[in-house]
Each structure stands twice: as structure tokens, then as C-alpha cells.
Amino acid sequence: MSPQPQAAVGAPLTRVDGRLKVTGKATYAAEHDIEGVVHAVIVDSTIGRGRITGIDTRAALAQPGVIKVISHLNAPRLVYRGNPESIDPPGNKQLRIFQDDKVLFHGQPVAVVVATTLETAQHAASLVKVRYDATKSSTDMASAPAGEPVNYARGDADKAFASAAVRLDVTYQQPRAHHNAMEPHATIARWDGDKLTLWDKTQWPVGTQKDVAAQFGIPNDSVRIIAPFVGGGFGSAIRAWPHIATAAIAARETGRPVKLVLSRKQMYFGTGYRPAYEYRVRLGSDRRGRVSAMVQHLKSETSTYENFTEGVLHAGQMVYNAPNVRQDYRTVPLDVNTPVWMRGPGFATAAFAVESAMDELAHKLGIDPIELRLRNEPEEDPSNGLPFSTRRLRECLATGAREFGWSRRNPKPRSTRDGDWLIGTGMAIGIMDVPRMPAQARVRLDADGTALVEAATSDMGPGTYTSQAQVAADALGLTMRNVTFRLGDSTMPPTPPHGGSMTMAMVGSAVQDGCDTVRKQAIKLAVEDERSPLYGADAGNVVVRGGRLHVKDNPARGETYGQLLTRNNRTHLEVLGSYTPGETRFSMYSYSVTFAEVAVDARLGLVRVRRMLGVYDAGRIISPKLADSQALGGQVGGIGAALLEHTVTDHRDGRIVNADLANYMVPVNADIPDLRAIFLDGGDDRKADPIGVKGLGEVVHIGVAPAIANAVFHATGRRVRELPITVEALL
Amino acid sequence: MSTELTESAVPPPTEHSAAPSRRTFIATTTAVGGAVVAGGLMTGPAALAAETGAAEAPPSSRVSLTVNGKRHALTVDNRTSLLDLLREHLDLPGSKKGCNAGACGACTVLVDGRRVNSCLTLAVRLEGAEVTTVEGLADGDGLHPLQQAFIEQDAFQCGYCTPGQIMSGVGCIQEGHTGSADEIREWMSGNICRCGCYVKIVRAVEQTAHGK
Amino acid sequence: MYPFTFTKVSDTAEALNAGHRGGRYIAGGTTLVDLMRETVERPETLVDISALPLRGVTVTERGGLRIGALVRMAEAAAHAKVRTTYPVISEALELSASAQLRNMATIGGNIMQRTRCTYFRDVTAGCNKREPGSGCAARDGFNRTHAILGTSDACVATHPSDVAVAFAALQATVHVVGPDGARSIPFADFLLRPGSTPEREQALQKGELITAVEIPAFPRPLKSGYLKVRDRQSYEFALTSAAVALHVRGGVIREAKVAAGGVGTVPWKLPAVEKHLIGERPSQALWAEAAKHAADGARPLEHNRFKVELLKRTVERQLRIVGGTK
């Protein structure tokens, strides 16, 4: 813990990049002004599987302004040497763009058109005629064979289930869902000799850098990624999707900087998605609600060329203290593009199944859903016996119940009516693990008393620019005005992916480390400098406030950074801060409880959320105003997942039929009532990392959908086990 | 209260990238008697035509319009949307392309005082029109009250839908559809925010409409 | 988007001349530009008609209302006469699209808008409407939002307009002008069911131009309203909708105008429901009984079976909302 006074951290500051964003001056990927840029548009496969037998580019090339059409027929062969630091599914089997005639899924890029104007490139792309030898594609998880399972077991779950007094055996279906961040994926590629610069929408500049370098077989430092602003991601920008290499190929082949922006439609097959799941749960308990057995069978979709799996098993292993648990998790390879993490990856999926099942069990037993959870609350992590770093679920439940007015709830389903509307309330728990990866940050304190802190991280919306500056300001003893945090450039110190709720904790810890070191260097300089008023003072007793170093109990004795550095002819102090996760002996998770009240039109089957409350045990909250926005945003995403979102594939040829924002429904303003977030006070988790942050972006989304589904059950008496919950299920 | 990030915080392009020009294939705009005139928007350098053996340029038209108070006389490809004109040709990328199909509202601008989707507006049709984008909303250094309210309420996260939200909010307030939170919700529903900032967008519009 | 030439006309004669030569009229452009970008529409010439004097809303001699073809949706919805006389029109308009789109799209363009069927919008899919003879991918594809009424083997696409449902209910008239002069088309005849020629959507001759939509006068008081049922609260096309107008005098329903949207290949007038209402006294039982006929003749597809029941309930609900429960 820093001895520094905490002024910025914990203060409800507005965003430091707010002015840029509200004036249209924040520069997103496609908006960098690159001299001589030309436009590229991808041609997508119109079959679901097969081979390309010919490509007629004559009509496209005849368009004035068309520079080149590139396909497997004339594209350079890339190296694809593999990137050992990649977080892609293992095996280096990523889709190899324009390397052969195979079509692996509907919408796969088969050519790219480069032209001087966007209008011409788009039109010419529509004129490229591709001939195929199509074979039947397989995209339906229900009818395709699954692979070998990943297994987990403790105790004898099948036996315990068979002998349980109360048994539940239910299967939940969750659809494929797309991130649909508002900014389309976009890349501007420019080669300067052997050096490649990519202005790209990415949640991980150094990850994209290394992936692209591996694809082209060039040194990592020959690739530079620039991404100062990311218009939402939710996971979709965490991998280097094929369009990035496509832009780089097009730039290399034409000798010009190339801008490539995916259309909204192309984002449905040109980037990843949350895979569809089937999740069967068998719960056995005694009559007092002690769960004795949990048997879970999971099945999810993946592509034929990569086996995508995610952290979908934790929740079913460690949220409840069941002595006997068995899980098997299979993926089903289909003729689709590869899924990817999407907000609350795996954990949100698991929460819908496990938390719905617990609600069903509560109803079956006649026990209040909160009470049922309390009766199964473990003292240590039942999956590995480790103590929890922090786990304040009981407090979340109690706080939420009080603030939401849970005690006023009539437990009987379909018991509350308001005109045409049936009213119901529900709750669910969310958990998200605290992944830990190394991070670095460069800290430079200048003699003018300002600091520049840099790390190659991203800000897709949570407020990285602001919250990292808050950490730095306090650790350096500067005001926010004198601290600038920069990000989004692969030449900066490396960080983990901007995802998995890691940025605040890991990058923040590196920032604090670097700032602490700089501050200590300055203090050392002062106490050893005869000309300093601090000469001879105990370094451990010197603090910095407002850029002025002084003895803690004697503010009059001190001087500013500026005075100190200038006198010592130092233009600046600079260090590389770092965070390196050590071995841990703790089970580390963020926790949430979401409460929802819904109204269901008794005759028309419409579901509308009336109010929602989330209570969070996410560790220390660095930037409360921004954290509140992030939490409410997670709830909104959960409302979408519960009631609206569903990517639909036509299994006849693998075509996605609702690949646009008029047909893939996400919540609009009118869908969202007043929402509320409560962060448990004093949540610092120093066992998790030096700044006590567990992570927030995921856990605020996890458990929202089951809270709504449970509320729908309470309102109507009808249990819907398939998302999204639409009128069909409730008529 | 906090310090603001400036454009200089954005990493600069690598060394050799010189003067800004997303207008390489548009003739440079030059001020003529107070008006800004651009010629030969679509024809492009002769070298390109030679390289591709191209025939004639796609149909284009001349159009004069005012954007954020500045007059432009341009020749545009008939297919160019107002959104692409702003983003690709006039160096005004503040208006965002989210769906390019009228289904998200990120491209919202004011045309002759009315909020519209610039992605579905053909630039060639805007003869004599007055366009206001998010770049033209602030009065010098003074933010429009709604811009200020968006910052205070933290009515955005990633910021990509924000210009459209703000322009739509300006329209919503002008139209008088701010009688209640529910009315604002409905009349702001043409602007999708995937980060889910709706609660605060409503508060920002309320704050501005009611001068709170 | 395919290249096209562009011309802006300043009077009707000029427009008709351009239209006769094959030019495509563009008003608000919200459907046309979108479909041109998808290459579903490939006009060679666009004729901008926005300068034509078709912007008025006037009361007709017989006491009806004439809404100019170029009146924007937002203007029509806000117009005092429309709001007071035919709330069903205002409501249908304001439940459509978004505020931005309603500031662009016009009344004439709205009733000309084309289906939202995703296979129609995807030029790589079979669609008899877009490309006659290429088959209907929707019939055996994903058809949750498709029609259950007025379908044919060739096409099951839904007409997407809301205000057209109100116009159908109110038996509006479409005024058009063409090379051979002006004529009027009853709304029921204006939009065509697909039959074996789904590519023909309106009863317009080449070069004809809509000048106005006229709503007939009804005995007063006329209560009316529009209900739209959809997954999300706003900014979405209807799963089902109902336009209802009732004239009740002496406690008895004298006039009943009912049509449904989201369910038909054209806005679906419900004469069987209307007939059931005429001469009866408003009651919950009457609404339920009348609404039973709302889906008569429905032929649901794999994913839109729910629309049959939902349509009945939508109509029943809207009868109650407009007619009360006495």
C-alpha cells in the first residue's frame, strides 16, 4: 500500500478524454489521416463450404479507379510462423487469408478490391464474380457430432444425484451472440519498406503486432500498431482477424496505404462471436436445500479449423459448496468462423444455466432463492480447497436484498399484476475469475512537474485513460492536471489484452509500481541533496502532494519536483514499472448479484425490464463515476442477452440471416429503465494484486440474463430455458 | 475537474507521414471569396487512370452546401453519402459510421436544422443545404450545453456513438420531446449505444433541456 | 452501389418526363439508398422530386384529409389536424423507425417502401421479388418475421409500413399523376399481393408519381389508435400491429375500421372483424369474439406460427384500447 495520500483514486472524476469524444475529435481506427490512402473492400464467400473454381475480375478491374483485385490466385504466400504468445486457440490453425481455394464458411473473405475511392471499391467488389464447387455445409450444433470432452469431477456426482431427495434435470439453450460494438472493425495499413504500420481497432496492440508479424514472417518490431481509441470491443477486437492481414496484403501489393473497414454485415462472419451453448444441469439436494450433486453436460460450437473453448466450467464448480460435481464440456466443429470471447466469456453462459437451475430448485423446494444460495455458500473454494482472496457474496446478497426490497416479494409466481402486466422479480449470482498476466508501464516525470505514463493498453470504453492517470497521480503525488496517460501504441511497454477485466488491475499495478519508483527516486535525490530542505530527512517519512515533496508531519519542510530536478540538472526521471504475477495460494474471483424486476404482458407476451440493481464485490474501485457507467452498461448488455440477442444461421448454406442492426436486436434507449449499481465499500483485495482491484467489466454483465429469466418465471409461472426470451415462449 | 486529454495525446503517425491529407484523390480545397471550392473531386490523378486502363469516371455532380458554417462547392460522385463526404473528403470524421443502413444513428447530423441519418443522405441532393456536425456544435472553446452534460453525466464510454447521440439529443431538445424521461427514451431510441449508457444519456438530455 | 446519373426536377411535368424515360423517383431516400447500397436496387437515373409542391396537408371538401406525398413522416405525425382527426395515423407514424428517419422519409415514400425480408435484401439469396424465377429462400428459411396472410408460393415477405396499415384501415385513396394524367387508386388496390408476380408491388404505371394520400371523412366522433407489438420497445418493425378506428353512437358501434400489420404481404384489412363489431355494443366479450377472426385464412410458416395467436390478441387489445371496456 502506497504511503501516498489518495486524492484522485476513488474520486468521481469525469473522463479525461471526454472533451475529445463529445467534440468528435477522438480518432478511431478508420479516421487517421494517412496521406495517399486508398480503399479496400472484401469480397465474401457466398457458399458455406467448398472450393473456389474461378474468379472473374474483369468487370471489377474495368471500373475507373480500381487498382487491384487480390485473391488466392495472385496473393503472396504468407509465412504464418506462429506466435507463441498468442491467446488464439492453440495450434496456429488460424484462417489463412487468400492462401488456397478452400471455403470453410459462409462469408469467408475470398478476394479484396482496392480502389481510389470507397464508392468505387464497394461497387467493384460487387462485380467480382466467384465460381464455386459447393458442398453441403454443417452449421447446426444439434445435428453435428461433438468432439472429445474436457472433464472435471469431484466426489461421485452421478451416485449422489441418483440418491438425492430432490432432483432437477433441465437443459438450457443459449444462442450465438455478436458483440456488435458500434465502431466497425477497421484497419489502415501502410508499408514503409519492410516496416508495417497498422492503425487498427484492437483491444491488444502488442498481441495484434505479434500476430501480424508472425503471419508475414517479419520481426515483431517491424510491425507497429496504433489504436488510441477503440469504439467498443467486448472481446471482438482481441484477436487479429483476417481483415487485418488482408489490409496489409493489399497495401503491400498496391504499394499504397490501404484503408479497410468491415461492413456491419461482415462483422458477423469476419470477426468472432459468443458461441451457442447447450447446457444440461442435473441438481440433487436434500429437502433443506443443501445441494449434494451437480452433473453438467456442456456443448458449444466451434469452427472446423480452431477449437475454441472458454472458462465456462468454473461457475459450476465453485459457486456452490456441492460435494459431488461432474462436468463434461464438448465442442462441436462446424462450418463456421471461429468464436471468440465476449463480455463475461463462459462465465455469463454458465451463470444462465447454473443460476436458472438454482432458481428452479428454490421453487421446487419452496425456499427463498437468496436463502438457498446462503445455504450452499462455501467457506473455501470447493474446486481446489484454496482460501478465497476475498469473497463477499453474503454481503452482496444482503445489501442487494435490502436495497431492492426483496422482503416485499410474494414468493408465489404469477401473484402480482399491474393492469395487463404481470410483475415479477428475480436475482442471480455472477462470478468472474481474476486472470493475471504481466504488464509494464513507462513513467516519466519531467522537471516542469508533469508526468507522462505510457502503456500499450487500450481504452474500449471503461476509461483507461482516466483511471490509470488516477493511479499515477496519487502515486506520484501530482494533481490529475499534471499527469497524462497514453496508450494504444505497440511501441509502448507491453500489457495484457484489454479484456478479461485485466486492465485496471494489471496495468494499474504496473503504473503504480513505476510511479512509486519514480517518487522514491525523487525522494532519495532530495534527502541526499544538501541543498534540499529535505536533506537528511527520513525518506520513508517524505510524501508528495500536489507535486511538492515534504516531510509527512511537517508540510513546511519541502520543495517541488521542479525545484529538485532543475537544481540537480535533471530534465526528468524515468522508469519502467512492472507487474509480474507471482504464484498464488488464493482463489480469486469478482462477484456480483443482480436483481431484476420485469413486467410481462399477460396476453401479448412482451417482457419489459422495470428496474434493476447490481451489487458488486469487485475489489477496489479506482474511478467510481466510470465504474458506475461500466456497471450499468453491463446490465444493459445483459438485458439484450436475456430478451433480444440471437444470431440466426440458415443451416441450408450457413448464411447468417440477421447480420445487421435492424434484425440483430440490441437494446435501444426505450428498453432501459433506471438502473442502479452498488459497489461494496472497502473492497480492496490486496491478495489479488498490489492495487487491490479484482476487475469489473465482466462481472457486471454476468448473471444479468438469469436474473431476468428468473423474474420472468416469477411473473408468469413459466420457466423459459432458451435465450432470448421472446413472445413465442410466453404467449 | 480533471485534466483533459488533448489530441496530442494520440500517438502520431510514424515519422514520414507529412501534412494531413485524407484528400489525396480530391483536389485541395481553396478558399475563394469566402467560399471553399473543390474541383475535380472524383477524377483523380491521371497516373491512376493510365495504370488501370480506366475509361470514364463514374457520374458525378456539382453541389454547394454549408457545413458547420463553411461553404463548400464540390464535385461529388453521385453515390457518395453525406456521411462519407464528411468522413472521407471534408476531414470531418466526427460523424460516425456504425451500420451504414439507418439502423444505429451513429451518423446523425442536422440538415437544415433537422436531425437525419447522414448515411442514407446522398450528398448530391444537398444543394444549398446547411449541415451541422458534432464538430460544428461547440462555440469556439465553449462546449454546447449538451456536450458539457454528456461529460458531466458520463453519458458515454467508448465514445463512438456519442457524436450521433449528441446531435440527436440536440434535435430532440429542439423538437421539444423532453417532457419526461420516458419521452426522451423513446425519442432517443434511434441512437444505439452498445456500451449501454442510456440511463446517463437520458440524464444529459434532461439536464440540458431543463437547464439544470 | 451501382453508378447512376442524378437529376433534380422542379415541377411535376419535368418529373414525369424524367420518370417516363426510366428515371427512378427519390424522395426521402431512406429505403432506396439503403437498397442501392445492397445492390438490390440499381437505378440508372435518380430523379430527385423533393422540390415538387407536394408538401401540404389540407382538409378536403368532404371533410377528409389530404396529405401531400412529400410531407415528411415527422411532419404528418405532428400535424394538428392529423393528430386530432386521425390519431391512428399519428401513432402509426411515431411508432415507425426513428426520429431521424421520420425527419427524412415521406408519406409517399413510406407506402412505397419495400419489404425487410432478409433474403430479399441479400442479393446472393433466391428471391422472386428481387429476381423473378430465382425462388423464395424465405419460405423454407428463417421466416419469423414473415407474413402469414396474403402469401403465395412465390413470396412470403411482409409489407413493413405502419402508416400503410392505418391507411388500409381507413380506406384511404392514393392520388397519382402520370403521363396520361391524374388518377386515384383505392388503398386496397394500391399495394399488390405477390401472387405469381411478387416483383410487382404497387398498382403504378411506369413514370407515375404519387401526389397525395387522401383519408376519407368519417362520422364524428371517431376514436382511433395504433398498437405495435415488437421485441424491443422502439426502432423495430412490427411482429404484429393493429390499426383500429371506431365510431360509436348511442352506445352502438356504427363504423369499425380495422387492419393489421406485420402479418400480411400487404397491410391486412380485417373485414370479418369489422363486420362482427358493427351494430354491437362495446364490451370485452365483443372484442375477444371479433378478434377471433383476425387471423382467418392465415398460413403460418415454420418460425412464425406464433403470429396467428399474437395477431388475434393484438387486435383484441387494440379494440379494447380504442373502444373501451364498457
mmCIF file of C-alpha atoms in Angstrom, chain A residues 87-306:
data_model
loop_
_atom_site.group_PDB
_atom_site.id
_atom_site.type_symbol
_atom_site.label_atom_id
_atom_site.label_comp_id
_atom_site.label_asym_id
_atom_site.label_seq_id
_atom_site.Cartn_x
_atom_site.Cartn_y
_atom_site.Cartn_z
ATOM 1 C CA ILE A 87 -4.070 -16.177 -26.993
ATOM 2 C CA ASP A 88 -5.761 -17.719 -30.029
ATOM 3 C CA PRO A 89 -6.961 -21.299 -29.750
ATOM 4 C CA PRO A 90 -3.829 -23.464 -29.692
ATOM 5 C CA GLY A 91 -2.255 -24.944 -32.801
ATOM 6 C CA ASN A 92 -1.659 -21.972 -35.127
ATOM 7 C CA LYS A 93 -4.540 -23.014 -37.331
ATOM 8 C CA GLN A 94 -5.986 -19.558 -37.871
ATOM 9 C CA LEU A 95 -7.745 -18.849 -41.135
ATOM 10 C CA ARG A 96 -5.084 -18.224 -43.755
ATOM 11 C CA ILE A 97 -6.219 -15.419 -45.913
ATOM 12 C CA PHE A 98 -6.063 -15.924 -49.705
ATOM 13 C CA GLN A 99 -3.706 -18.888 -49.327
ATOM 14 C CA ASP A 100 -5.748 -21.534 -51.085
ATOM 15 C CA ASP A 101 -9.030 -22.242 -52.830
ATOM 16 C CA LYS A 102 -10.854 -23.689 -49.843
ATOM 17 C CA VAL A 103 -14.004 -22.115 -48.452
ATOM 18 C CA LEU A 104 -14.562 -23.056 -44.833
ATOM 19 C CA PHE A 105 -17.630 -20.971 -44.006
ATOM 20 C CA HIS A 106 -20.185 -18.640 -45.487
ATOM 21 C CA GLY A 107 -18.773 -15.150 -45.685
ATOM 22 C CA GLN A 108 -15.103 -16.132 -45.677
ATOM 23 C CA PRO A 109 -13.043 -13.477 -47.453
ATOM 24 C CA VAL A 110 -12.224 -14.733 -50.945
ATOM 25 C CA ALA A 111 -10.934 -11.550 -52.564
ATOM 26 C CA VAL A 112 -10.269 -7.919 -51.861
ATOM 27 C CA VAL A 113 -10.725 -4.985 -54.200
ATOM 28 C CA VAL A 114 -8.553 -1.900 -53.879
ATOM 29 C CA ALA A 115 -9.635 1.354 -55.486
ATOM 30 C CA THR A 116 -9.007 5.047 -55.192
ATOM 31 C CA THR A 117 -12.414 5.800 -53.722
ATOM 32 C CA LEU A 118 -14.636 3.969 -51.313
ATOM 33 C CA GLU A 119 -17.607 4.121 -53.693
ATOM 34 C CA THR A 120 -15.605 2.529 -56.484
ATOM 35 C CA ALA A 121 -14.125 -0.143 -54.245
ATOM 36 C CA GLN A 122 -17.560 -1.110 -52.963
ATOM 37 C CA HIS A 123 -19.081 -1.226 -56.402
ATOM 38 C CA ALA A 124 -16.186 -3.136 -57.912
ATOM 39 C CA ALA A 125 -16.345 -5.684 -55.069
ATOM 40 C CA SER A 126 -19.942 -6.353 -56.017
ATOM 41 C CA LEU A 127 -18.801 -7.010 -59.589
ATOM 42 C CA VAL A 128 -16.263 -9.724 -58.742
ATOM 43 C CA LYS A 129 -17.757 -12.988 -59.894
ATOM 44 C CA VAL A 130 -16.600 -16.020 -57.968
ATOM 45 C CA ARG A 131 -17.410 -19.533 -59.118
ATOM 46 C CA TYR A 132 -17.558 -22.304 -56.563
ATOM 47 C CA ASP A 133 -17.766 -26.009 -56.239
ATOM 48 C CA ALA A 134 -20.021 -26.033 -53.190
ATOM 49 C CA THR A 135 -20.518 -28.913 -50.824
ATOM 50 C CA LYS A 136 -23.113 -29.206 -48.083
ATOM 51 C CA SER A 137 -22.119 -27.213 -45.045
ATOM 52 C CA SER A 138 -22.759 -28.259 -41.474
ATOM 53 C CA THR A 139 -23.715 -25.407 -39.138
ATOM 54 C CA ASP A 140 -26.321 -26.904 -36.845
ATOM 55 C CA MET A 141 -24.888 -27.834 -33.478
ATOM 56 C CA ALA A 142 -27.895 -30.000 -32.708
ATOM 57 C CA SER A 143 -27.194 -32.428 -35.531
ATOM 58 C CA ALA A 144 -23.404 -32.426 -35.790
ATOM 59 C CA PRO A 145 -21.058 -34.711 -33.861
ATOM 60 C CA ALA A 146 -19.214 -33.347 -30.857
ATOM 61 C CA GLY A 147 -15.535 -33.766 -30.075
ATOM 62 C CA GLU A 148 -13.859 -35.318 -27.071
ATOM 63 C CA PRO A 149 -14.910 -33.753 -23.779
ATOM 64 C CA VAL A 150 -12.968 -31.819 -21.214
ATOM 65 C CA ASN A 151 -13.874 -33.412 -17.886
ATOM 66 C CA TYR A 152 -13.997 -32.343 -14.281
ATOM 67 C CA ALA A 153 -15.097 -34.407 -11.306
ATOM 68 C CA ARG A 154 -15.096 -34.356 -7.536
ATOM 69 C CA GLY A 155 -16.855 -36.895 -5.395
ATOM 70 C CA ASP A 156 -19.318 -39.182 -7.139
ATOM 71 C CA ALA A 157 -21.848 -36.854 -8.643
ATOM 72 C CA ASP A 158 -23.880 -39.449 -10.525
ATOM 73 C CA LYS A 159 -24.348 -41.573 -7.433
ATOM 74 C CA ALA A 160 -25.141 -38.577 -5.283
ATOM 75 C CA PHE A 161 -27.648 -37.360 -7.831
ATOM 76 C CA ALA A 162 -29.341 -40.733 -8.019
ATOM 77 C CA SER A 163 -29.803 -40.833 -4.283
ATOM 78 C CA ALA A 164 -30.760 -37.175 -3.786
ATOM 79 C CA ALA A 165 -34.083 -36.433 -2.145
ATOM 80 C CA VAL A 166 -34.873 -33.683 -4.634
ATOM 81 C CA ARG A 167 -33.713 -33.821 -8.213
ATOM 82 C CA LEU A 168 -33.747 -31.417 -11.094
ATOM 83 C CA ASP A 169 -32.733 -32.297 -14.662
ATOM 84 C CA VAL A 170 -33.006 -29.433 -17.091
ATOM 85 C CA THR A 171 -31.302 -28.213 -20.254
ATOM 86 C CA TYR A 172 -30.686 -24.604 -21.175
ATOM 87 C CA GLN A 173 -30.055 -23.254 -24.658
ATOM 88 C CA GLN A 174 -28.151 -20.105 -25.379
ATOM 89 C CA PRO A 175 -27.785 -18.673 -28.840
ATOM 90 C CA ARG A 176 -24.815 -17.382 -30.733
ATOM 91 C CA ALA A 177 -24.398 -13.692 -29.995
ATOM 92 C CA HIS A 178 -22.338 -10.960 -31.598
ATOM 93 C CA HIS A 179 -20.503 -8.167 -29.851
ATOM 94 C CA ASN A 180 -21.704 -5.535 -32.270
ATOM 95 C CA ALA A 181 -19.582 -2.753 -30.890
ATOM 96 C CA MET A 182 -20.623 0.475 -32.525
ATOM 97 C CA GLU A 183 -17.324 1.003 -34.291
ATOM 98 C CA PRO A 184 -16.897 -1.410 -37.173
ATOM 99 C CA HIS A 185 -13.602 -3.247 -37.289
ATOM 100 C CA ALA A 186 -11.219 -1.236 -39.401
ATOM 101 C CA THR A 187 -7.567 -1.210 -40.356
ATOM 102 C CA ILE A 188 -5.371 1.227 -42.219
ATOM 103 C CA ALA A 189 -2.184 -0.478 -43.370
ATOM 104 C CA ARG A 190 0.937 1.210 -44.633
ATOM 105 C CA TRP A 191 4.302 -0.276 -45.536
ATOM 106 C CA ASP A 192 7.414 1.838 -45.299
ATOM 107 C CA GLY A 193 9.939 -0.529 -46.816
ATOM 108 C CA ASP A 194 9.873 -3.607 -44.603
ATOM 109 C CA LYS A 195 8.069 -1.823 -41.807
ATOM 110 C CA LEU A 196 4.346 -2.130 -41.449
ATOM 111 C CA THR A 197 2.168 0.347 -39.584
ATOM 112 C CA LEU A 198 -1.408 -0.601 -38.793
ATOM 113 C CA TRP A 199 -3.944 1.844 -37.464
ATOM 114 C CA ASP A 200 -6.304 -0.753 -36.175
ATOM 115 C CA LYS A 201 -9.280 -1.379 -33.990
ATOM 116 C CA THR A 202 -7.692 -3.628 -31.416
ATOM 117 C CA GLN A 203 -8.027 -4.443 -27.746
ATOM 118 C CA TRP A 204 -4.448 -5.624 -27.684
ATOM 119 C CA PRO A 205 -1.895 -3.662 -29.683
ATOM 120 C CA VAL A 206 1.066 -5.889 -28.839
ATOM 121 C CA GLY A 207 -0.990 -9.019 -29.474
ATOM 122 C CA THR A 208 -2.025 -7.820 -32.896
ATOM 123 C CA GLN A 209 1.536 -6.721 -33.578
ATOM 124 C CA LYS A 210 2.950 -10.166 -32.873
ATOM 125 C CA ASP A 211 0.170 -11.992 -34.679
ATOM 126 C CA VAL A 212 0.617 -9.954 -37.839
ATOM 127 C CA ALA A 213 4.401 -10.217 -37.653
ATOM 128 C CA ALA A 214 4.022 -13.998 -37.422
ATOM 129 C CA GLN A 215 1.634 -14.075 -40.366
ATOM 130 C CA PHE A 216 4.038 -12.134 -42.560
ATOM 131 C CA GLY A 217 7.176 -13.726 -41.139
ATOM 132 C CA ILE A 218 8.774 -10.449 -40.176
ATOM 133 C CA PRO A 219 10.305 -9.335 -36.877
ATOM 134 C CA ASN A 220 7.869 -8.147 -34.254
ATOM 135 C CA ASP A 221 9.392 -4.706 -34.203
ATOM 136 C CA SER A 222 8.772 -4.348 -37.915
ATOM 137 C CA VAL A 223 5.084 -4.020 -37.113
ATOM 138 C CA ARG A 224 3.627 -1.072 -35.285
ATOM 139 C CA ILE A 225 0.032 -0.933 -34.139
ATOM 140 C CA ILE A 226 -1.636 2.381 -33.370
ATOM 141 C CA ALA A 227 -5.013 2.382 -31.663
ATOM 142 C CA PRO A 228 -5.618 5.399 -29.438
ATOM 143 C CA PHE A 229 -9.395 4.948 -29.398
ATOM 144 C CA VAL A 230 -11.468 1.825 -29.697
ATOM 145 C CA GLY A 231 -15.170 2.238 -30.339
ATOM 146 C CA GLY A 232 -16.253 -0.636 -28.156
ATOM 147 C CA GLY A 233 -14.976 -4.169 -28.290
ATOM 148 C CA PHE A 234 -16.480 -6.513 -25.698
ATOM 149 C CA GLY A 235 -13.936 -9.085 -26.880
ATOM 150 C CA SER A 236 -14.329 -8.861 -30.627
ATOM 151 C CA ALA A 237 -11.135 -6.835 -31.093
ATOM 152 C CA ILE A 238 -8.926 -9.094 -29.015
ATOM 153 C CA ARG A 239 -7.745 -11.224 -31.955
ATOM 154 C CA ALA A 240 -6.132 -10.249 -35.224
ATOM 155 C CA TRP A 241 -8.983 -11.208 -37.555
ATOM 156 C CA PRO A 242 -8.339 -11.919 -41.242
ATOM 157 C CA HIS A 243 -9.205 -8.428 -42.434
ATOM 158 C CA ILE A 244 -6.089 -7.056 -40.745
ATOM 159 C CA ALA A 245 -3.784 -9.268 -42.793
ATOM 160 C CA THR A 246 -5.982 -8.517 -45.793
ATOM 161 C CA ALA A 247 -5.358 -4.797 -45.420
ATOM 162 C CA ALA A 248 -1.651 -5.403 -45.025
ATOM 163 C CA ILE A 249 -1.563 -7.645 -48.100
ATOM 164 C CA ALA A 250 -3.482 -5.072 -50.105
ATOM 165 C CA ALA A 251 -1.120 -2.316 -49.018
ATOM 166 C CA ARG A 252 1.903 -4.364 -49.923
ATOM 167 C CA GLU A 253 0.559 -5.444 -53.301
ATOM 168 C CA THR A 254 -0.529 -1.954 -54.324
ATOM 169 C CA GLY A 255 2.296 -0.005 -52.754
ATOM 170 C CA ARG A 256 -0.197 2.332 -51.173
ATOM 171 C CA PRO A 257 -1.636 2.847 -47.717
ATOM 172 C CA VAL A 258 -4.916 0.953 -47.633
ATOM 173 C CA LYS A 259 -7.981 1.558 -45.524
ATOM 174 C CA LEU A 260 -10.230 -1.440 -44.954
ATOM 175 C CA VAL A 261 -13.433 -1.099 -42.946
ATOM 176 C CA LEU A 262 -15.681 -4.091 -42.433
ATOM 177 C CA SER A 263 -19.332 -3.521 -43.156
ATOM 178 C CA ARG A 264 -21.696 -4.214 -40.293
ATOM 179 C CA LYS A 265 -22.712 -7.383 -42.088
ATOM 180 C CA GLN A 266 -19.118 -8.530 -42.477
ATOM 181 C CA MET A 267 -18.606 -8.250 -38.743
ATOM 182 C CA TYR A 268 -20.926 -11.239 -38.325
ATOM 183 C CA PHE A 269 -18.501 -13.603 -40.055
ATOM 184 C CA GLY A 270 -15.322 -11.542 -40.313
ATOM 185 C CA THR A 271 -14.893 -11.400 -36.536
ATOM 186 C CA GLY A 272 -15.837 -13.766 -33.739
ATOM 187 C CA TYR A 273 -18.901 -14.185 -31.585
ATOM 188 C CA ARG A 274 -20.129 -15.769 -28.366
ATOM 189 C CA PRO A 275 -20.752 -19.405 -29.320
ATOM 190 C CA ALA A 276 -24.093 -21.092 -28.926
ATOM 191 C CA TYR A 277 -24.355 -23.483 -25.992
ATOM 192 C CA GLU A 278 -26.460 -26.327 -24.804
ATOM 193 C CA TYR A 279 -26.023 -26.727 -21.058
ATOM 194 C CA ARG A 280 -27.692 -29.588 -19.219
ATOM 195 C CA VAL A 281 -27.767 -29.379 -15.439
ATOM 196 C CA ARG A 282 -28.739 -32.081 -13.011
ATOM 197 C CA LEU A 283 -29.013 -30.894 -9.437
ATOM 198 C CA GLY A 284 -29.583 -33.096 -6.430
ATOM 199 C CA SER A 285 -30.277 -31.712 -2.992
ATOM 200 C CA ASP A 286 -31.767 -32.605 0.341
ATOM 201 C CA ARG A 287 -35.115 -31.141 1.356
ATOM 202 C CA ARG A 288 -33.453 -28.297 3.187
ATOM 203 C CA GLY A 289 -31.716 -27.184 0.050
ATOM 204 C CA ARG A 290 -28.207 -28.483 0.616
ATOM 205 C CA VAL A 291 -27.002 -29.278 -2.882
ATOM 206 C CA SER A 292 -25.290 -32.646 -2.904
ATOM 207 C CA ALA A 293 -24.780 -33.246 -6.607
ATOM 208 C CA MET A 294 -24.262 -31.192 -9.733
ATOM 209 C CA VAL A 295 -23.870 -33.039 -13.015
ATOM 210 C CA GLN A 296 -23.336 -30.793 -16.002
ATOM 211 C CA HIS A 297 -23.035 -31.540 -19.698
ATOM 212 C CA LEU A 298 -21.979 -28.670 -21.927
ATOM 213 C CA LYS A 299 -21.819 -28.421 -25.671
ATOM 214 C CA SER A 300 -20.751 -25.409 -27.699
ATOM 215 C CA GLU A 301 -19.972 -24.589 -31.295
ATOM 216 C CA THR A 302 -16.554 -24.005 -32.802
ATOM 217 C CA SER A 303 -15.059 -23.858 -36.274
ATOM 218 C CA THR A 304 -13.517 -26.741 -38.209
ATOM 219 C CA TYR A 305 -10.098 -25.089 -38.120
ATOM 220 C CA GLU A 306 -9.849 -23.970 -34.491
#
